[in-house]
Coordinates of C-alpha atoms in Angstrom, one line a residue:
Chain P
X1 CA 0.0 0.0 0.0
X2 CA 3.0 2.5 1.3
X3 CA 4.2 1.9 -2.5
X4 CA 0.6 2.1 -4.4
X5 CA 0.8 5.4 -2.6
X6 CA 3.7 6.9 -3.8
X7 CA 2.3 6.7 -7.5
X8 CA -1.0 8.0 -6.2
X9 CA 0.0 11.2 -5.5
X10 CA -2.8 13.4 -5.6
X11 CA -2.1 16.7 -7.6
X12 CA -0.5 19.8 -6.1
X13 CA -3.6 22.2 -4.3
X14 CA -2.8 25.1 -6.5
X15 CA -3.6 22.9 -9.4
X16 CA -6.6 22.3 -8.0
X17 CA -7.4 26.1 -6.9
X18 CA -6.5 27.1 -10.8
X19 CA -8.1 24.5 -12.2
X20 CA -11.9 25.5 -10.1
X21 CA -11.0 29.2 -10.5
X22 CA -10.4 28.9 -14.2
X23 CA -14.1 27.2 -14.2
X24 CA -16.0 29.4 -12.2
X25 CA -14.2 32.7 -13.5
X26 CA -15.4 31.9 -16.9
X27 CA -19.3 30.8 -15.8
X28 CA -19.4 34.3 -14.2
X29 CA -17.6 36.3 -16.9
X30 CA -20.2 34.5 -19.5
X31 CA -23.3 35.0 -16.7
X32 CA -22.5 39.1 -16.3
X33 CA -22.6 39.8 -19.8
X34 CA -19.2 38.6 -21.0
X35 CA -21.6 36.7 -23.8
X36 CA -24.2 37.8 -25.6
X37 CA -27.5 38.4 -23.7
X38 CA -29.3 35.8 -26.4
X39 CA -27.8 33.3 -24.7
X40 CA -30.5 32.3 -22.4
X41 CA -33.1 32.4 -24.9
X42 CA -31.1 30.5 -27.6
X43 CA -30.7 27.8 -24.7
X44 CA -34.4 27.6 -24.0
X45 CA -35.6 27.3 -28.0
X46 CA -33.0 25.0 -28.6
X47 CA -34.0 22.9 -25.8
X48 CA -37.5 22.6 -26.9
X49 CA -36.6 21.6 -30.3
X50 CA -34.6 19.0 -29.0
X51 CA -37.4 17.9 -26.9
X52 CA -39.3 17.5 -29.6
X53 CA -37.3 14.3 -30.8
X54 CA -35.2 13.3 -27.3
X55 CA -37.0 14.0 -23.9
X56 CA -33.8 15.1 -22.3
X57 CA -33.2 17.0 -19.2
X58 CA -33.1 21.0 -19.0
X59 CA -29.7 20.3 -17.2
X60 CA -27.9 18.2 -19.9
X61 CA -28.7 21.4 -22.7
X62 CA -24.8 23.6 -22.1
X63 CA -24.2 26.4 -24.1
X64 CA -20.6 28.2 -23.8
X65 CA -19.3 31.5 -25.6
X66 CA -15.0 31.0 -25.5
X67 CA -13.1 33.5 -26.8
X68 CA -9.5 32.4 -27.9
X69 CA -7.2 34.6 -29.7
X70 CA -9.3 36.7 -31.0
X71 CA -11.8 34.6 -32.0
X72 CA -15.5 33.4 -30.5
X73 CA -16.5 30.4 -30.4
X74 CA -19.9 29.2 -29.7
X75 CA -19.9 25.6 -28.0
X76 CA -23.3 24.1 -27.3
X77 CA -23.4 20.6 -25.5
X78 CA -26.3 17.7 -25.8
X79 CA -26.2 14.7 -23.3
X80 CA -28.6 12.2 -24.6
X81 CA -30.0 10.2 -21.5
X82 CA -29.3 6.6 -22.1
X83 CA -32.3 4.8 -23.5
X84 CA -32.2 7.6 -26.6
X85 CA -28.9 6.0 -28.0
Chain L
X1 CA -2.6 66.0 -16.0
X2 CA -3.7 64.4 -13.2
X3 CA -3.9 60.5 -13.2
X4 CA -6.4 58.9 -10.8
X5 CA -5.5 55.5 -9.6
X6 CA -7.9 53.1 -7.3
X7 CA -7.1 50.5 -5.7
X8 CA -9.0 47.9 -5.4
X9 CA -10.1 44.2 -4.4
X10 CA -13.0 43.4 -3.4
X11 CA -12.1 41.1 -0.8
X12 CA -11.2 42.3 2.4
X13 CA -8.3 42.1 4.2
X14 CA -5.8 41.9 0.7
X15 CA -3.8 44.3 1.7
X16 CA -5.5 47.4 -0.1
X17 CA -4.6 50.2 2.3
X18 CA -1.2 49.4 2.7
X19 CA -0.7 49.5 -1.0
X20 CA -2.4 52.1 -1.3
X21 CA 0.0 54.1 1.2
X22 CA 3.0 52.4 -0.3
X23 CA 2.4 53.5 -4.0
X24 CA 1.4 56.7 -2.6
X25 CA 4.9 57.1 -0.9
X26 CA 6.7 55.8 -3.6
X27 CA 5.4 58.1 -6.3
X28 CA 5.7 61.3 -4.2
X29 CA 9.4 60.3 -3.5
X30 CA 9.4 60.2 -7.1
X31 CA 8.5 64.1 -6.9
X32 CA 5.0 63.4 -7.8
X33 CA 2.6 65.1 -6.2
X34 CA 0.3 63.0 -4.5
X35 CA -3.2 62.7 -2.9
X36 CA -3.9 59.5 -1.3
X37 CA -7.7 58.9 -0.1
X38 CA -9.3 57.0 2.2
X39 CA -13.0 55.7 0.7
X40 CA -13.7 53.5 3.7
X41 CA -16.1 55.6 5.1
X42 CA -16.7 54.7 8.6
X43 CA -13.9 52.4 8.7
X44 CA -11.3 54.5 8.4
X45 CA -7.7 53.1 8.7
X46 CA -5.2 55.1 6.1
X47 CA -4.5 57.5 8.3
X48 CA -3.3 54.9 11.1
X49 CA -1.0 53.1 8.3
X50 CA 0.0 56.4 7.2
X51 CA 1.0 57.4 10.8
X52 CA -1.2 60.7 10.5
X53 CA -4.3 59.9 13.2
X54 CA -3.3 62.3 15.4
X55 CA -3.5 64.9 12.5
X56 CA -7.0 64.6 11.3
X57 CA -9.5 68.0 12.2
X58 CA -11.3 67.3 9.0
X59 CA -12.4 64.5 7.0
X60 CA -13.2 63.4 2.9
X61 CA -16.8 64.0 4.2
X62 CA -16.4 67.4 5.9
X63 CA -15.1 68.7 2.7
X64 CA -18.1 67.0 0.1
X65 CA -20.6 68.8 2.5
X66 CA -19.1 72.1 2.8
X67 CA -17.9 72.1 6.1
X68 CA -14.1 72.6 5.1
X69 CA -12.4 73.3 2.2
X70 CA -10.3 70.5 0.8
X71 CA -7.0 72.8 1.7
X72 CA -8.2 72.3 5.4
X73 CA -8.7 68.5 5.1
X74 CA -5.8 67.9 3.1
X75 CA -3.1 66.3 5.7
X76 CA 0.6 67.3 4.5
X77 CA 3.2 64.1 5.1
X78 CA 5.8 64.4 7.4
X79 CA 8.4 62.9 5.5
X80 CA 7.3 63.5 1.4
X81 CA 7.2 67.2 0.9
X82 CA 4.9 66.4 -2.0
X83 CA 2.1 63.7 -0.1
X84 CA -1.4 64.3 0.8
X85 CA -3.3 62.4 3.1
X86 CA -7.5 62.8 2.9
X87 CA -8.8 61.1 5.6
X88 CA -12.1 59.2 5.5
X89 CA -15.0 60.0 8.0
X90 CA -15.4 57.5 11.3
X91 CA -18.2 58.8 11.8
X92 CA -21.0 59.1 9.3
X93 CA -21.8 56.4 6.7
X94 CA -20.8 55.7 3.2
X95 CA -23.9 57.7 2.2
X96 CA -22.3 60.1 3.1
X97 CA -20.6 60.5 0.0
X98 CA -22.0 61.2 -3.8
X99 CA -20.9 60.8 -7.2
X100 CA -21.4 64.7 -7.3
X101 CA -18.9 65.5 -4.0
X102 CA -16.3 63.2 -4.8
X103 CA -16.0 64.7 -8.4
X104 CA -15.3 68.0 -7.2
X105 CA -13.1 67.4 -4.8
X106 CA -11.0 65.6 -7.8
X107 CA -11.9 68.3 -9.9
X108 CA -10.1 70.6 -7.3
X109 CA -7.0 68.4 -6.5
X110 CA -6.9 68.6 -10.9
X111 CA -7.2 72.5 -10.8
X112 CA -4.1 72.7 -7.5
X113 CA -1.6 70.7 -10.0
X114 CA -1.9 67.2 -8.2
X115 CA 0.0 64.6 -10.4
X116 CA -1.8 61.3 -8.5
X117 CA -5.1 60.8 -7.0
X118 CA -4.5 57.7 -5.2
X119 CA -7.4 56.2 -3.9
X120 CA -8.0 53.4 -1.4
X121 CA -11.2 51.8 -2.2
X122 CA -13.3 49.3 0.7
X123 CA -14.0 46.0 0.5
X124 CA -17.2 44.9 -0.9
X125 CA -19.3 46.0 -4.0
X126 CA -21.4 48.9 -2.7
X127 CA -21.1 52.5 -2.8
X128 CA -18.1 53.2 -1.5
X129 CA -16.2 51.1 -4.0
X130 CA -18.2 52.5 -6.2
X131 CA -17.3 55.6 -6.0
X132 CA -13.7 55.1 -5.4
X133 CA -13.2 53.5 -8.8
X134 CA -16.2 55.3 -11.1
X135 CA -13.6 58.5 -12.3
X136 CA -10.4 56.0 -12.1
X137 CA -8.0 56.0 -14.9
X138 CA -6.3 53.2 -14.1
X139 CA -6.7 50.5 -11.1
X140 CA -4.4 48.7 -9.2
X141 CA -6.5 45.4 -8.2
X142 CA -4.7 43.3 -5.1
X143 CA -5.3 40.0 -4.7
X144 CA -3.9 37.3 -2.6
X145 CA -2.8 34.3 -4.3
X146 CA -6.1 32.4 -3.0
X147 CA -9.1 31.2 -4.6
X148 CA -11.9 33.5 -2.7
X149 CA -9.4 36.8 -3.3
X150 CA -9.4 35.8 -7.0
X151 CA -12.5 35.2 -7.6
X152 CA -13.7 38.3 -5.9
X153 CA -11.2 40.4 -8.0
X154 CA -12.6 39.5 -11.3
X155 CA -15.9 40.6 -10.1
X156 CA -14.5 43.7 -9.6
X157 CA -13.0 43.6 -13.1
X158 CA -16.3 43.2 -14.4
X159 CA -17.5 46.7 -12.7
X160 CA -14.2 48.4 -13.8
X161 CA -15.8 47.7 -17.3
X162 CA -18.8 48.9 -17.0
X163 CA -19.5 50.7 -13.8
X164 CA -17.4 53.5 -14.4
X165 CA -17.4 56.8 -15.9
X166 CA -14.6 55.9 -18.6
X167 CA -17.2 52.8 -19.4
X168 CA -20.3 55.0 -19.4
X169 CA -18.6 57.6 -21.6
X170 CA -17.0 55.2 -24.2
X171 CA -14.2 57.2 -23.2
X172 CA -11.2 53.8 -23.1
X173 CA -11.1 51.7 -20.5
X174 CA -9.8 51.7 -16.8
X175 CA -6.0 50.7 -17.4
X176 CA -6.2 47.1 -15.1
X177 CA -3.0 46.2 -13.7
X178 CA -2.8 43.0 -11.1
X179 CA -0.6 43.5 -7.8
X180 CA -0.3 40.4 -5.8
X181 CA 0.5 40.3 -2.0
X182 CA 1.3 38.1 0.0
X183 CA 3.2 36.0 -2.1
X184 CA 5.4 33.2 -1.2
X185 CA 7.3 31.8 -3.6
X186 CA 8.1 28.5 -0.8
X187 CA 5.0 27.3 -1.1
X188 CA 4.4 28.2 -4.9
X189 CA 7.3 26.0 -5.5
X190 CA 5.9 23.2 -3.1
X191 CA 2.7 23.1 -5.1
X192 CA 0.7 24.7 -2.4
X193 CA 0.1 28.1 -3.4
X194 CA -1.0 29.5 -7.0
X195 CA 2.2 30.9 -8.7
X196 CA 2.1 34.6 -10.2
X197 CA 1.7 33.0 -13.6
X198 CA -1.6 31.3 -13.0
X199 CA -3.1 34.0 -11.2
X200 CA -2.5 35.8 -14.6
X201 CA -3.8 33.7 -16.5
X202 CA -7.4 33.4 -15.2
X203 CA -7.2 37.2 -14.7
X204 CA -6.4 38.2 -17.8
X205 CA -4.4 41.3 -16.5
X206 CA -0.7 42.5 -16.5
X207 CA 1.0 42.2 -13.8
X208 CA 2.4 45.3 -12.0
X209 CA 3.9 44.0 -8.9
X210 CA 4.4 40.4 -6.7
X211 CA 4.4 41.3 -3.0
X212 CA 6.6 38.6 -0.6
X213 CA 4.2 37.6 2.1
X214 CA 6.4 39.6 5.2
X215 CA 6.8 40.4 8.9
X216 CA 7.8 43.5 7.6
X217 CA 4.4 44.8 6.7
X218 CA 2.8 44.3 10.2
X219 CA 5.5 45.9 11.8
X220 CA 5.4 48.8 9.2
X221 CA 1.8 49.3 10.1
X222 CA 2.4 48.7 14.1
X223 CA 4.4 52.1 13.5
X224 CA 2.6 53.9 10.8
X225 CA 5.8 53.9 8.9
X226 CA 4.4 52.6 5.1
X227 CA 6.7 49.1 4.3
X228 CA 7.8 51.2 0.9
X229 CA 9.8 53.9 3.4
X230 CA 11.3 50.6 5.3
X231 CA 15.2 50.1 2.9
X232 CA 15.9 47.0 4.2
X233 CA 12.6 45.4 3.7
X234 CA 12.5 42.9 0.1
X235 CA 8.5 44.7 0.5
X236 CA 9.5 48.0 -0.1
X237 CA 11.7 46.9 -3.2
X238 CA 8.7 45.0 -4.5
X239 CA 6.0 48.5 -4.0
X240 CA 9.7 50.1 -5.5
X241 CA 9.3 48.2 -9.1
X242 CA 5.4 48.4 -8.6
X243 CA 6.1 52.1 -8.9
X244 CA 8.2 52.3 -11.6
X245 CA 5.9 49.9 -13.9
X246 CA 3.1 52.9 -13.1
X247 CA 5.2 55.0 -15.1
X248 CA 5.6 53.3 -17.7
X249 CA 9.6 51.3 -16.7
X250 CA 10.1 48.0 -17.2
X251 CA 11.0 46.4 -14.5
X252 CA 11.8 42.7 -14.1
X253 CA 9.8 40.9 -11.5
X254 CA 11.7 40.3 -8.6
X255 CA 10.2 37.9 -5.5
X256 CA 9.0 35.5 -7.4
X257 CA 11.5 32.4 -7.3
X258 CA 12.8 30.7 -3.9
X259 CA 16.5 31.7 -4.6
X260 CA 17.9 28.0 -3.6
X261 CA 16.1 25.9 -6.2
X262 CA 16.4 27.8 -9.7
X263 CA 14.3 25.1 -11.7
X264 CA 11.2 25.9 -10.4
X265 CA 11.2 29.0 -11.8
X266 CA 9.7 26.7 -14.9
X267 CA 6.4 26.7 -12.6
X268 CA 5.7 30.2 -13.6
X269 CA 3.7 30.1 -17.0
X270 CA 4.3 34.1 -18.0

């Protein structure tokens, strides 16, 4: 066990404080206006077209505005519940 | 032209108001000429870290209502020929002050040749930080290498881009610049503590100083002596560069890397 342990080190705690931040930073930046305020609506008529084919949950519909160099990039996430596949 | 600089956090306890003296100090002994204001209505504190408590007859307050004029309020440092120390009220609350007041006592440092209007914002979201950062040109934000502290500082990032009269006006942006205190490069380089690189990184911001965590500033505030004025102290040097990155040198960080062990300087990302 003493030697399953030393491979199982668990990772540094500031690489889990910059890891959460990073997370959290962006939900906030995107929830205060850092993307644009269609957003919420997009995500609820998206959802109901969805629902329309898949009865999936409200939760499982993620939509994401990242910008990276310069450029935006609109990432929209679908988790099908298990029966649907 | 007079350049107003808040600074800011929005967490308590960051280690506002003794930047706020140091970069104060450090710019008047620069032969700036330098207000530095207390916005912490109610909680006042400057003036104990600026060693001037037994010199305040009039307050921030006094003057936005009338009751004094600014030259009576305005508390002349001992040691920089050029520092000026407005006090904040202990008395009233932060209601006290309006958007209205606080502009024209800024209009009048502008109009009596000031070169810095330094100004020490509270914790917290509300008025008073309000206030101290709406007619900023520039902000210095603190923050403690520690989730809560950064997480509270982008919030305040957020209101530097929209909550302020450059924002309102279209008028540029607030100039953001990152300060971080309490910094211990030991325990960056053990994996325990965020290094300045990722604090950086999720901010977004340029970095204009890396304070080492030190004994130096409590003892710098036990005497009211601010830690810039302190030679021997690596605290002072640090607030030195921070300094000379506000106008515009370039300074290499110093403080960042635990001088035994070189390679961890490959921790730092930026």
């Amino acid at each position: 066990m003493g030697l399953l342990a030393l491979f199982r080190r668990s990772p540094p705690s500031a690489h889990v404080a910059k890891e959460r931040l990073r997370i959290i930073v962006q939900q906030e930046r995107n929830a205060r206006g850092g993307g644009p305020d269609y957003l919420p609506l997009l995500r609820r008529e998206l959802l109901e077209v969805i629902r329309k084919y898949v009865n999936v949950d409200p939760a499982a519909v993620q939509i994401n505005v990242e910008r990276e160099d310069g450029q935006e990039v609109l990432e929209f996430s679908v988790a099908l519940p298990e029966k649907a596949r | 032209m007079t350049e107003i600089i808040v600074v800011t956090s929005g967490k308590g306890g960051v280690g506002k108001t003794t930047t706020s003296a140091s970069l104060a100090c450090g710019l008047a002994r620069r032969g700036k000429k330098v207000a530095v204001i207390d916005f912490d209505i109610g909680l006042r504190n400057l003036d104990l870290i600026m060693g001037c408590e037994r010199r305040v007859v009039y307050d921030f307050v006094n003057v936005i209502q009338g009751e004094c004029t600014l030259r009576q309020a305005l508390i002349k440092d001992k040691r920089l020929d050029t520092l000026y120390v407005l006090a904040a009220s202990q008395t009233r609350d932060k209601e006290a002050l309006s958007s209205e007041g606080v502009r024209r006592v800024f209009d009048e440092l502008t109009a009596d040749g000031f070169d810095f209007i330094v100004a020490d914002s509270p914790a917290g979201i509300e008025k008073g930080a309000h206030l101290a950062m709406y007619f900023a040109d520039r902000a210095v934000v603190v923050v403690n290498p520690e989730v809560s502290s950064v997480r509270d500082s982008d919030r305040i990032l957020g209101l530097l881009s929209s909550k302020t009269l450059r924002a309102e006006q279209n008028n540029g942006q607030v100039k953001e610049h990152l300060l971080l205190t309490r910094y211990s490069p030991k325990r960056v380089a053990t994996g325990e503590m965020m290094s300045v690189g990722d604090v950086k990184e999720i901010l977004g911001l340029d970095v204009v100083g890396v304070v080492p965590e030190s004994a130096d500033v409590l003892a710098a505030s036990n005497a009211g002596i601010p830690v810039i004025l302190n030679e021997d102290s690596d605290v002072s040097r640090a607030y030195e560069d921070a300094v000379a990155r506000l106008l515009g040198e370039t300074v290499p960080l110093r403080f960042v890397d635990e001088p035994k062990r070189g390679f961890f300087a490959r921790m730092f990302g930026g």
